[in-house]
PDB file of C-alpha atoms in Angstrom:
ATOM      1  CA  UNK E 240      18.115   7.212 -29.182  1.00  0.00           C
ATOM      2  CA  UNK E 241      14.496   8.719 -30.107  1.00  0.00           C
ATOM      3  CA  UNK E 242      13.305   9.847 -27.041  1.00  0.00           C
ATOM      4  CA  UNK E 243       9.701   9.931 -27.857  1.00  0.00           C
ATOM      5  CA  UNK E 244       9.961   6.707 -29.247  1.00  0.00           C
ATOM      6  CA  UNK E 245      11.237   5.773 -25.489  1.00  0.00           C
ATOM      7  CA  UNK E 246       8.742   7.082 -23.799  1.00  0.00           C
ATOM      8  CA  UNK E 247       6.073   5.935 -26.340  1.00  0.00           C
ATOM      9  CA  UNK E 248       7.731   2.108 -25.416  1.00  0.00           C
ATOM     10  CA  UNK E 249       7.609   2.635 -21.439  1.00  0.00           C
ATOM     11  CA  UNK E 250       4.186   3.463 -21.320  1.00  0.00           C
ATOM     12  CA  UNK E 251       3.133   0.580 -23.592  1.00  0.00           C
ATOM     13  CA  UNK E 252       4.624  -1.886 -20.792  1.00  0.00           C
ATOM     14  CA  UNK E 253       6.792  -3.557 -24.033  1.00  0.00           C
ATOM     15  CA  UNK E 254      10.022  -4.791 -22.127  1.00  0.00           C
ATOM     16  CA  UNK E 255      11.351  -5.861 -25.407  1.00  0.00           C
ATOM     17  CA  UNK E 256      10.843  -2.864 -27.278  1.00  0.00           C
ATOM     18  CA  UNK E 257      11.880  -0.750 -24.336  1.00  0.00           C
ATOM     19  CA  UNK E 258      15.699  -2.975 -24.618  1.00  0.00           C
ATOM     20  CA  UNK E 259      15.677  -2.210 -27.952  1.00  0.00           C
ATOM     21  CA  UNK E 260      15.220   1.701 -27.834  1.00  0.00           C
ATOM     22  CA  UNK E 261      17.933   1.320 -24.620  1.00  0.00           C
ATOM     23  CA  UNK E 262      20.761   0.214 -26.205  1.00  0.00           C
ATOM     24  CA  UNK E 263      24.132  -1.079 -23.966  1.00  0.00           C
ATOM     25  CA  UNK E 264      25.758   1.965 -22.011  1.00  0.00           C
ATOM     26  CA  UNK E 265      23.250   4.106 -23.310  1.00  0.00           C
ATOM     27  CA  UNK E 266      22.203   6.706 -20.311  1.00  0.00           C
ATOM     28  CA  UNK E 267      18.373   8.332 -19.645  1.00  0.00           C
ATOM     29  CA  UNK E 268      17.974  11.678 -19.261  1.00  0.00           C
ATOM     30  CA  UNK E 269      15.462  13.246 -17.375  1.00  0.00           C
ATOM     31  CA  UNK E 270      14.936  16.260 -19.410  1.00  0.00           C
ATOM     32  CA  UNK E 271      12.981  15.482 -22.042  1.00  0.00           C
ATOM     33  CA  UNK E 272       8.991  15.487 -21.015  1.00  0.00           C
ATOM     34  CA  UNK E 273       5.658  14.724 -21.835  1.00  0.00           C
ATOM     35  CA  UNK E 274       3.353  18.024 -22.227  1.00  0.00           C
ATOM     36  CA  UNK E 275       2.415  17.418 -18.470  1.00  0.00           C
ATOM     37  CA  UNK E 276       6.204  17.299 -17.729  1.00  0.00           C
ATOM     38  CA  UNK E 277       6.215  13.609 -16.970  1.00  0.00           C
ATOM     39  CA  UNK E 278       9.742  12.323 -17.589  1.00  0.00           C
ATOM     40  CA  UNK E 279      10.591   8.456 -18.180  1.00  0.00           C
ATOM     41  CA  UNK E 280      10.151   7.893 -14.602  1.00  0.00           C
ATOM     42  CA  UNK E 281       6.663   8.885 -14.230  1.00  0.00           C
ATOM     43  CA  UNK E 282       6.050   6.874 -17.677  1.00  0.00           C
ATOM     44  CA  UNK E 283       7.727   3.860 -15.770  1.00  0.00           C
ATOM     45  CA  UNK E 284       5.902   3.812 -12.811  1.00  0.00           C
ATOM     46  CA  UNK E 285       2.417   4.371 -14.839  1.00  0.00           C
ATOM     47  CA  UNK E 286       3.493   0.837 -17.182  1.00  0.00           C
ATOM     48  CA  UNK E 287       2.612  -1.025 -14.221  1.00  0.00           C
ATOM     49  CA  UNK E 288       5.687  -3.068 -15.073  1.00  0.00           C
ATOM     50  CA  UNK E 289       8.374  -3.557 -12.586  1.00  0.00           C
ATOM     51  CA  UNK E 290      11.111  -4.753 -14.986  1.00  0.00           C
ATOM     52  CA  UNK E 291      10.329  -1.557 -17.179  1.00  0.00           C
ATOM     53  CA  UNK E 292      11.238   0.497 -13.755  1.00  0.00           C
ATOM     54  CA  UNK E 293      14.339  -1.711 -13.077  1.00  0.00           C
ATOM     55  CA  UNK E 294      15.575  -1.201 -16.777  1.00  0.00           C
ATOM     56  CA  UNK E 295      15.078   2.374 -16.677  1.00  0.00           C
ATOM     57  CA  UNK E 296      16.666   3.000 -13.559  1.00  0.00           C
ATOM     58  CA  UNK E 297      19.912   1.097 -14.522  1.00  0.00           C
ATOM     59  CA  UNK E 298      20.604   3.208 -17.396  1.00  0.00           C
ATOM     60  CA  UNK E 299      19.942   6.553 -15.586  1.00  0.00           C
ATOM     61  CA  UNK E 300      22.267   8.958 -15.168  1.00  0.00           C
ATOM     62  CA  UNK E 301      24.218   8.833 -12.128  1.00  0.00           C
ATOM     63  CA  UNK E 302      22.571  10.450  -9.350  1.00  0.00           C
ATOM     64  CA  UNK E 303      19.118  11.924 -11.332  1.00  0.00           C
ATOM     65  CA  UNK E 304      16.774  13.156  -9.310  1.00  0.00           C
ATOM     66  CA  UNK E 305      14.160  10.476  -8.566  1.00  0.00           C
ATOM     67  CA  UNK E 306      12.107  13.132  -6.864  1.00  0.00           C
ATOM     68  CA  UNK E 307      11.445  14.787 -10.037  1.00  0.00           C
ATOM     69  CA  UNK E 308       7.992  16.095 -10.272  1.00  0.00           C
ATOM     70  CA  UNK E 309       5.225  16.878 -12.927  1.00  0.00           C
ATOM     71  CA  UNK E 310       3.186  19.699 -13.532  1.00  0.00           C
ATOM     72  CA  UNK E 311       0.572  18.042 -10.531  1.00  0.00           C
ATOM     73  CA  UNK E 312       3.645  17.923  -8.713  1.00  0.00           C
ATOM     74  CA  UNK E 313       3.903  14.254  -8.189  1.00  0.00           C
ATOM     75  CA  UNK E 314       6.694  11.972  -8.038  1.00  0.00           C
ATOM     76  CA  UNK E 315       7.293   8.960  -9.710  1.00  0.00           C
ATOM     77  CA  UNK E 316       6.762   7.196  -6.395  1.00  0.00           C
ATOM     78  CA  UNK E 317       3.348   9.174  -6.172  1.00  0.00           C
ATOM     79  CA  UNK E 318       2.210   7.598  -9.232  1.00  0.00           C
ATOM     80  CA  UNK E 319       3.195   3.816  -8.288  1.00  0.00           C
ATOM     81  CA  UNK E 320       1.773   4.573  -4.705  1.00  0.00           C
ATOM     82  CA  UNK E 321      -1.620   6.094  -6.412  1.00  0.00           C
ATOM     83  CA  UNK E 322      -1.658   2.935  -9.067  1.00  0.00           C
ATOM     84  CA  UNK E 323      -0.754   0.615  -6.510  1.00  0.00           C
ATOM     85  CA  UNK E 324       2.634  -0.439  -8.095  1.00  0.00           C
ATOM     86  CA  UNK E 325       4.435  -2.117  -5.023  1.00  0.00           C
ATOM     87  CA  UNK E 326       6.785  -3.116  -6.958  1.00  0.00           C
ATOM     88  CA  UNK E 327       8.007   0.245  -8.973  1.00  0.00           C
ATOM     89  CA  UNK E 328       7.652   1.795  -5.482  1.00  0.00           C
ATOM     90  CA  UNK E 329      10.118  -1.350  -3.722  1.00  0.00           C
ATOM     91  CA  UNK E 330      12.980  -0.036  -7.123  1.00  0.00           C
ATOM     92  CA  UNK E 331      12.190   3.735  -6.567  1.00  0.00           C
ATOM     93  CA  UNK E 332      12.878   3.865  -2.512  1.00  0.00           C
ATOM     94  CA  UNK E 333      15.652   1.191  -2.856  1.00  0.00           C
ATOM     95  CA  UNK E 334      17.182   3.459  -5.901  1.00  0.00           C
ATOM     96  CA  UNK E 335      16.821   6.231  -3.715  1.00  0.00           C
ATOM     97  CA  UNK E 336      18.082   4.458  -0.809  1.00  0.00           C
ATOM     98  CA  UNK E 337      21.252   3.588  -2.675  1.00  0.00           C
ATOM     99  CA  UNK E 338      21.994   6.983  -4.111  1.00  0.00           C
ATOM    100  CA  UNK E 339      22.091   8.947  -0.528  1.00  0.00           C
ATOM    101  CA  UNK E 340      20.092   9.063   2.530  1.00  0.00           C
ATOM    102  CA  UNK E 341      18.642  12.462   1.716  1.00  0.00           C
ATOM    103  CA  UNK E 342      17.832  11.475  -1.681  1.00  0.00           C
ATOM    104  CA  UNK E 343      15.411   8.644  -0.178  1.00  0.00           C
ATOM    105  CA  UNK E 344      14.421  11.511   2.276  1.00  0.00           C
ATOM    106  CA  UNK E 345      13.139  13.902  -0.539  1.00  0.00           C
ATOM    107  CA  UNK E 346      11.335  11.140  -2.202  1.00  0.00           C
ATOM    108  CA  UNK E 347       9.578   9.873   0.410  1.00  0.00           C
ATOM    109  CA  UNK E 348       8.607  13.291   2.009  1.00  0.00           C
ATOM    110  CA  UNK E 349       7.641  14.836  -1.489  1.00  0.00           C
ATOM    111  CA  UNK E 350       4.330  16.531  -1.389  1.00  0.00           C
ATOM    112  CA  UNK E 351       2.732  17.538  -4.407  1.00  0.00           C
ATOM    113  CA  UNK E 352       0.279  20.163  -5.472  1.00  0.00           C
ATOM    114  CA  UNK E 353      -2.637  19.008  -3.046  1.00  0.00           C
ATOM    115  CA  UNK E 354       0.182  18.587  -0.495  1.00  0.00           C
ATOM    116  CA  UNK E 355      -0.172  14.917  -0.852  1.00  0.00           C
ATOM    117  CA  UNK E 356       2.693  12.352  -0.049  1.00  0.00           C
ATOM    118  CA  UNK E 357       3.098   9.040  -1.883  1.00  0.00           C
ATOM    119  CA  UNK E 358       1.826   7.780   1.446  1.00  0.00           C
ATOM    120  CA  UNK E 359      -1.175   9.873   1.792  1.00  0.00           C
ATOM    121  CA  UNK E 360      -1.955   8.471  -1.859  1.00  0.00           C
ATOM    122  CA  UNK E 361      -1.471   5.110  -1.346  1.00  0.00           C
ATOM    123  CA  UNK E 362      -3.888   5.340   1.710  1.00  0.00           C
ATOM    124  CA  UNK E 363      -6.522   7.200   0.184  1.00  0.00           C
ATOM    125  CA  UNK E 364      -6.276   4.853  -3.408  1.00  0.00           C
ATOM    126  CA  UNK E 365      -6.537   1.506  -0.485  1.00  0.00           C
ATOM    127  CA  UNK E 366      -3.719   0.134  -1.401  1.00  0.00           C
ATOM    128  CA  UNK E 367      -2.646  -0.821   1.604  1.00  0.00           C
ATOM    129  CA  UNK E 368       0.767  -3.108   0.714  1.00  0.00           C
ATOM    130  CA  UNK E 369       2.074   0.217  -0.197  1.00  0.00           C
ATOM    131  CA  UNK E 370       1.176   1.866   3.065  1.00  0.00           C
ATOM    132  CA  UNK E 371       3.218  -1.080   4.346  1.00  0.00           C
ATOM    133  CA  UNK E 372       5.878  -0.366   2.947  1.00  0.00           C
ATOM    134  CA  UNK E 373       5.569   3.590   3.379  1.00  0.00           C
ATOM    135  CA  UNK E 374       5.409   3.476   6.628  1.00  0.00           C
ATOM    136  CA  UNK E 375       5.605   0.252   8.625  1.00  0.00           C
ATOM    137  CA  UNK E 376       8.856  -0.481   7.064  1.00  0.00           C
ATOM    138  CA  UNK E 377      10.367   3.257   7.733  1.00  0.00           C
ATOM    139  CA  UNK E 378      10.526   3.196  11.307  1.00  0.00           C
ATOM    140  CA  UNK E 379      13.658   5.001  11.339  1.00  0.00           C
ATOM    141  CA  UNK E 380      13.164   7.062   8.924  1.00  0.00           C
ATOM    142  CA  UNK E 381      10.072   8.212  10.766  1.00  0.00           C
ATOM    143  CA  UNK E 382      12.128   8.940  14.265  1.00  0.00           C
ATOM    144  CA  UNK E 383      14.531  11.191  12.194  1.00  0.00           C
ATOM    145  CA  UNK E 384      11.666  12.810  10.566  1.00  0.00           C
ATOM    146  CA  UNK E 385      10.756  13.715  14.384  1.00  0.00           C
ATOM    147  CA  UNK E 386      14.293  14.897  15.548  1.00  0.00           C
ATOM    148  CA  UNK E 387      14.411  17.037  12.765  1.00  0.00           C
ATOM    149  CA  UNK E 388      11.539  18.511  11.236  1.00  0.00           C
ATOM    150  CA  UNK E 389       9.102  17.973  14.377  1.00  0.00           C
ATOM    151  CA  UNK E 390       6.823  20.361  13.242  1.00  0.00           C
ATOM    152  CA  UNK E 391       6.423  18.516   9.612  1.00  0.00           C
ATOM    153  CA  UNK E 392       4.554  15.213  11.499  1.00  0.00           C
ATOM    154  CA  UNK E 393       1.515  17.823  12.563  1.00  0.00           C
ATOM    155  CA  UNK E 394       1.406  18.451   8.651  1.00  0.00           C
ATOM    156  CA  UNK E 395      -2.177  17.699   7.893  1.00  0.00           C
ATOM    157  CA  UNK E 396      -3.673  16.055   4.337  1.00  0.00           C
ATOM    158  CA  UNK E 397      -6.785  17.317   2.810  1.00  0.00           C
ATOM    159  CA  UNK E 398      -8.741  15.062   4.628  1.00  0.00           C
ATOM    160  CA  UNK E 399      -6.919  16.888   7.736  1.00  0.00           C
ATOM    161  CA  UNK E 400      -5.320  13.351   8.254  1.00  0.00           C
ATOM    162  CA  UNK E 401      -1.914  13.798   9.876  1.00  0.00           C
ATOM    163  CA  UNK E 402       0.874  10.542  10.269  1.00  0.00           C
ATOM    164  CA  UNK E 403      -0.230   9.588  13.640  1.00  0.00           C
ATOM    165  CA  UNK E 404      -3.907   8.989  11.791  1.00  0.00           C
ATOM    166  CA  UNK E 405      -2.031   7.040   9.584  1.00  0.00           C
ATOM    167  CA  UNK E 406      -0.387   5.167  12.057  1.00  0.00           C
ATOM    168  CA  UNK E 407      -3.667   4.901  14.281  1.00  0.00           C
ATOM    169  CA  UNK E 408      -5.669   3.262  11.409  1.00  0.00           C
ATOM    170  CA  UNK E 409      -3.506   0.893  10.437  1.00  0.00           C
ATOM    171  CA  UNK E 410      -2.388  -0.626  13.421  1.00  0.00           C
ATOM    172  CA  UNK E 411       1.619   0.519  12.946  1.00  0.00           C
ATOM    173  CA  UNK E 412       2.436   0.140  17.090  1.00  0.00           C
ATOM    174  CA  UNK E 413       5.881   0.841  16.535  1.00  0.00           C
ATOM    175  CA  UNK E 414       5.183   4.379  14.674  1.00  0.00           C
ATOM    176  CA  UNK E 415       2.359   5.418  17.118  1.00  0.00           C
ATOM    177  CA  UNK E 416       5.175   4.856  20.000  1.00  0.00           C
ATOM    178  CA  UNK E 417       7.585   6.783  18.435  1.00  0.00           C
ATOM    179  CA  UNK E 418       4.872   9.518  17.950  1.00  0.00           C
ATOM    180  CA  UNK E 419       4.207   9.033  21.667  1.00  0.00           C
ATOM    181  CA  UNK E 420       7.910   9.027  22.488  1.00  0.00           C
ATOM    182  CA  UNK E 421       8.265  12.994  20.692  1.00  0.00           C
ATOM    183  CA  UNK E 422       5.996  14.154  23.878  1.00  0.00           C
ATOM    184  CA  UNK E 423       3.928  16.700  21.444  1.00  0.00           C
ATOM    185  CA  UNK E 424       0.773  16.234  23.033  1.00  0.00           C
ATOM    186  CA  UNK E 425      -1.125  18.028  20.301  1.00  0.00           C
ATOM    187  CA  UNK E 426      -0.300  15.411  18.218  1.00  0.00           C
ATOM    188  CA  UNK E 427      -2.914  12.737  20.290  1.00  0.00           C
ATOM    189  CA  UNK E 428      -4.882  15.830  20.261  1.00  0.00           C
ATOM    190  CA  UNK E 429      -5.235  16.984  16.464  1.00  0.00           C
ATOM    191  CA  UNK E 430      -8.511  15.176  14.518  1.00  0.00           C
ATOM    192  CA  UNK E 431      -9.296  15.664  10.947  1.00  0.00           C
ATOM    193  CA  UNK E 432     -12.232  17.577   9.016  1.00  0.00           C
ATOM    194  CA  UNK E 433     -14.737  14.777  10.466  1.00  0.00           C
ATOM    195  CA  UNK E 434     -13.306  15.532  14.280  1.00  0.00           C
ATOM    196  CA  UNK E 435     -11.734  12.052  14.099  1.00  0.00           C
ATOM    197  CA  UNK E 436      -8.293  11.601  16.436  1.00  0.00           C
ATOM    198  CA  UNK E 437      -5.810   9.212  15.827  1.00  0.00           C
ATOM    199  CA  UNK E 438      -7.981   7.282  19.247  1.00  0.00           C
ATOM    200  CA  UNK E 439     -10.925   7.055  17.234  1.00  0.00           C
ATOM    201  CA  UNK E 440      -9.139   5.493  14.201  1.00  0.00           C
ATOM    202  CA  UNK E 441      -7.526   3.031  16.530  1.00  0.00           C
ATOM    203  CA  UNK E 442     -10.891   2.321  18.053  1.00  0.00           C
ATOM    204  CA  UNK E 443     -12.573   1.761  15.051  1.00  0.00           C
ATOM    205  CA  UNK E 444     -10.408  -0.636  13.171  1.00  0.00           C
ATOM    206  CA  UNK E 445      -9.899  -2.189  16.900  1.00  0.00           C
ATOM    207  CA  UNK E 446      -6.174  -1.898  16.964  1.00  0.00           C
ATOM    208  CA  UNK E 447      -6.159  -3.160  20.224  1.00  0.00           C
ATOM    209  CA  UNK E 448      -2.158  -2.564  21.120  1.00  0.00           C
ATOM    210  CA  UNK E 449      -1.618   0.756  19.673  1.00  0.00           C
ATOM    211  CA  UNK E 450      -5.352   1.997  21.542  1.00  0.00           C
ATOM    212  CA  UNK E 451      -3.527   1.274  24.880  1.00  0.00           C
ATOM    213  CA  UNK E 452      -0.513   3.089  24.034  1.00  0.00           C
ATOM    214  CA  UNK E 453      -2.011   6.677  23.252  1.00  0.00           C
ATOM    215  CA  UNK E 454      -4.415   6.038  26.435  1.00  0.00           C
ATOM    216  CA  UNK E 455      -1.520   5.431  28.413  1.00  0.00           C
ATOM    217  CA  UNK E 456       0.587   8.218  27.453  1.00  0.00           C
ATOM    218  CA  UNK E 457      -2.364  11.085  26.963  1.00  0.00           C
ATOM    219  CA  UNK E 458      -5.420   9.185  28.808  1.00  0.00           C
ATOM    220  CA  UNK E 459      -7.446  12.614  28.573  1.00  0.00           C
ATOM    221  CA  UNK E 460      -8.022  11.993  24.723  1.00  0.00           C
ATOM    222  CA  UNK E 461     -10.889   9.805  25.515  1.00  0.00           C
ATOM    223  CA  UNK E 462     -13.220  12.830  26.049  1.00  0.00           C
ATOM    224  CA  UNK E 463     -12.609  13.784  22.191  1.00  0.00           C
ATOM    225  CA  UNK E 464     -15.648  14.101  20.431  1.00  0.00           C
ATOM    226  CA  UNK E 465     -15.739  13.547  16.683  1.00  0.00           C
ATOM    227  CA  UNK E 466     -18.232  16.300  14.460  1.00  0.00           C
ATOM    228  CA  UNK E 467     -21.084  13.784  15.507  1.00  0.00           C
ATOM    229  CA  UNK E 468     -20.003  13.310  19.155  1.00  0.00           C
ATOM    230  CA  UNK E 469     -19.054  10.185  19.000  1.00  0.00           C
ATOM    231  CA  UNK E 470     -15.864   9.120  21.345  1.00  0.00           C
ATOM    232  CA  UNK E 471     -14.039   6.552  20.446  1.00  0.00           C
ATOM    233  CA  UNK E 472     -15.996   3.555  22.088  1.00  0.00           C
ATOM    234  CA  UNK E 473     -18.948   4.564  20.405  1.00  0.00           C
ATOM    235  CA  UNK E 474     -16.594   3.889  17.354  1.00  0.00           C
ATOM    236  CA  UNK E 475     -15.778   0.482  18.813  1.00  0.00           C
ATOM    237  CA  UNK E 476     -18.727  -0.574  19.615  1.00  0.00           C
ATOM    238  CA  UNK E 477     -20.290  -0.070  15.873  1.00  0.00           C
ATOM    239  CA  UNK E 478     -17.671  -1.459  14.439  1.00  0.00           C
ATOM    240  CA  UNK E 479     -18.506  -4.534  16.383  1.00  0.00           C
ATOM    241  CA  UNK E 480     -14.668  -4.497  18.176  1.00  0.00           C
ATOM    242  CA  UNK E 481     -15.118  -6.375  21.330  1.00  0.00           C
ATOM    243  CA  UNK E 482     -11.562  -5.704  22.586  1.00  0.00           C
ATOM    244  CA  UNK E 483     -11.180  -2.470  21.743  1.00  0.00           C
ATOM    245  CA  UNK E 484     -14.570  -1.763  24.011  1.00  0.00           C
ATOM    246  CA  UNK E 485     -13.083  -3.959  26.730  1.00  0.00           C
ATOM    247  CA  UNK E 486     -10.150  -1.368  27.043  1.00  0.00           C
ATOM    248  CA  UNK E 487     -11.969   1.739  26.665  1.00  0.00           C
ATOM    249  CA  UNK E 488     -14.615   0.348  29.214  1.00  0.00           C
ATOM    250  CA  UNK E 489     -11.329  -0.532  31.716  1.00  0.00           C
ATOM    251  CA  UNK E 490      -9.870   2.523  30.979  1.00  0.00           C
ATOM    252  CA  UNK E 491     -10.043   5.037  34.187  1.00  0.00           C
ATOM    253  CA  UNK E 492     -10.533   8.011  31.827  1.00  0.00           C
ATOM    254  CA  UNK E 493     -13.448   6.488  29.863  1.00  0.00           C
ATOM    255  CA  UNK E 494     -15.216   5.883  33.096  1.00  0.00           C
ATOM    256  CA  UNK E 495     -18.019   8.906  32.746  1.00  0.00           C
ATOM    257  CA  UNK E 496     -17.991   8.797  29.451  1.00  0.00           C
ATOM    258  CA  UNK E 497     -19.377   5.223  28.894  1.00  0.00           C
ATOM    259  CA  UNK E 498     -23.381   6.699  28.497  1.00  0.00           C
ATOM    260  CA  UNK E 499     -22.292   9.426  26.287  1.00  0.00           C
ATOM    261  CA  UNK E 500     -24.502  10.319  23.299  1.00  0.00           C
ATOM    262  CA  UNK E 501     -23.934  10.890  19.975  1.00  0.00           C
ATOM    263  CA  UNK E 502     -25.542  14.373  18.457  1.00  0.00           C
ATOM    264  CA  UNK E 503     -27.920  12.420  15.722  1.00  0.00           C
ATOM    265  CA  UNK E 504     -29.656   9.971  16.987  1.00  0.00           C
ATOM    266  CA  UNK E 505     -28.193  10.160  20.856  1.00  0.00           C
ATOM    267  CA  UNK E 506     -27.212   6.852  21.110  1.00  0.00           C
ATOM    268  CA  UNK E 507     -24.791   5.536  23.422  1.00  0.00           C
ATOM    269  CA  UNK E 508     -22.569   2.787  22.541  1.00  0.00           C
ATOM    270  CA  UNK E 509     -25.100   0.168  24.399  1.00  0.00           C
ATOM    271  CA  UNK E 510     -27.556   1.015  21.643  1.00  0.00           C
ATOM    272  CA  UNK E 511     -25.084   1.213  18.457  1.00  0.00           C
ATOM    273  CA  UNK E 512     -25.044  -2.586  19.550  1.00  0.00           C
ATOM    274  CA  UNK E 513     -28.526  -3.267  20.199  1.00  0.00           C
ATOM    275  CA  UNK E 514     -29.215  -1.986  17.704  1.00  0.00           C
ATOM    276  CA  UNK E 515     -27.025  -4.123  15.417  1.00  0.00           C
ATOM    277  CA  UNK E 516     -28.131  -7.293  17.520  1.00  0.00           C
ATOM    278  CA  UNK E 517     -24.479  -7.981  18.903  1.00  0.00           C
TER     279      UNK E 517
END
């Protein structure tokens, strides 16, 4: 088997030529590289092709790393999560899955040289399905994450994002709880490079549910501030999220904060409506 040759036909997205090159009972190895030490996974994931992935995968050797990195230090699964492969990443987690428990563990956890996850990639790229299935669809892997590396959640992006910002923006209830279950107050507490908590990402996408749970368990992070002093109804209210004002407005702990002004322009969140005519 000409290895170039294979890794030539993965990229190329050629399912044909790729069956060809793999003949029957024929194992990968993930040895041989590209010059930026991309192996036939990280050609896989970049074809776009699902059916490349699945083919490559079979004919791996039994229990390769699938957590092998380049010289960026990414995974295959950071690739498919930055391209916005759902399907690659759906082979590589249930590959991973199959293999061991830690295996899917090391994949999934993987940071690379920016300290980036496949999760904080997928977020930052928008490609939200992925995100799903990062993090919606890992409760449990999540919980175990908290039992036994609890310091590892407070692990911050470059954007200073942590998990529970994650969570927060995308409406995940069930991770937010288990967040709020852990009792590590900091973690309501901790906002990113733009002073954002995960309250104020709640607020602003008006995630109604998962808003009520971090008030109810650490009601005190109303009074955060982002860089521009804006609390989170002031988030709310320009993002036009009627219910999400409603329960910061019934919220006991929001009570003297409802007139509070920004640093700009000192607007409360009465005028970030007025002044969009809402």
């Amino acid at each position: 088997m000409n290895t170039a040759r294979l890794l030539d036909v993965a990229i190329s997205g050629n399912f044909e030529s790729l069956n060809r090159e793999i003949r029957d009972g024929v194992l990968i190895s993930l040895e041989h590289k590209t010059p930026s030490r991309n192996c036939i996974l990280h050609v896989a994931a970049k074809s776009g092709q699902a059916q490349i992935m699945e083919r490559v995968l079979d004919s791996l050797y039994p229990h390769s790393p699938l957590y092998a990195t380049n010289c960026k230090g990414n995974t295959a699964l950071h690739i498919a999560a930055s391209l916005g492969h759902l399907g690659i990443s759906e082979l590589l987690i249930t590959c991973a899955t199959d293999q061991e428990a830690e295996v899917k563990q090391l994949l999934l956890k993987a940071q690379n040289e920016e300290l980036n996850t496949a999760l904080h990639l997928a977020v930052k790229h928008g490609h939200d399905d992925i995100v799903d299935l990062l993090i919606r669809k890992e409760p449990d892997f999540v919980r175990k994450m908290l039992d036994k590396f609890p310091n590892a959640i407070m692990k911050a992006d470059v954007f200073g994002w942590t998990p529970p910002h994650y969570a927060a923006y995308f409406g995940n209830f069930e991770v937010v709880r288990l967040f709020s279950e852990n009792n590590n107050i900091s973690l309501a507490y901790e906002r990113d490079i733009q002073g954002m908590s995960a309250l104020h990402n709640s607020a602003m996408e008006g995630h109604c549910d998962v808003m009520s749970a971090i008030i109810e368990k650490f009601p005190y992070t109303c009074e955060l501030l982002d860089n521009r002093g804006r609390t989170a109804l002031h988030l709310a209210a320009e993002s036009g999220r009627t219910k999400a004002v409603k329960i910061l407005l019934s919220s006991l702990a929001f009570q003297d904060l409802i007139n509070e002004q920004e640093n700009d322009e000192g607007n409360t969140a009465m005028h970030l409506d007025a002044i969009k005519r809402r």
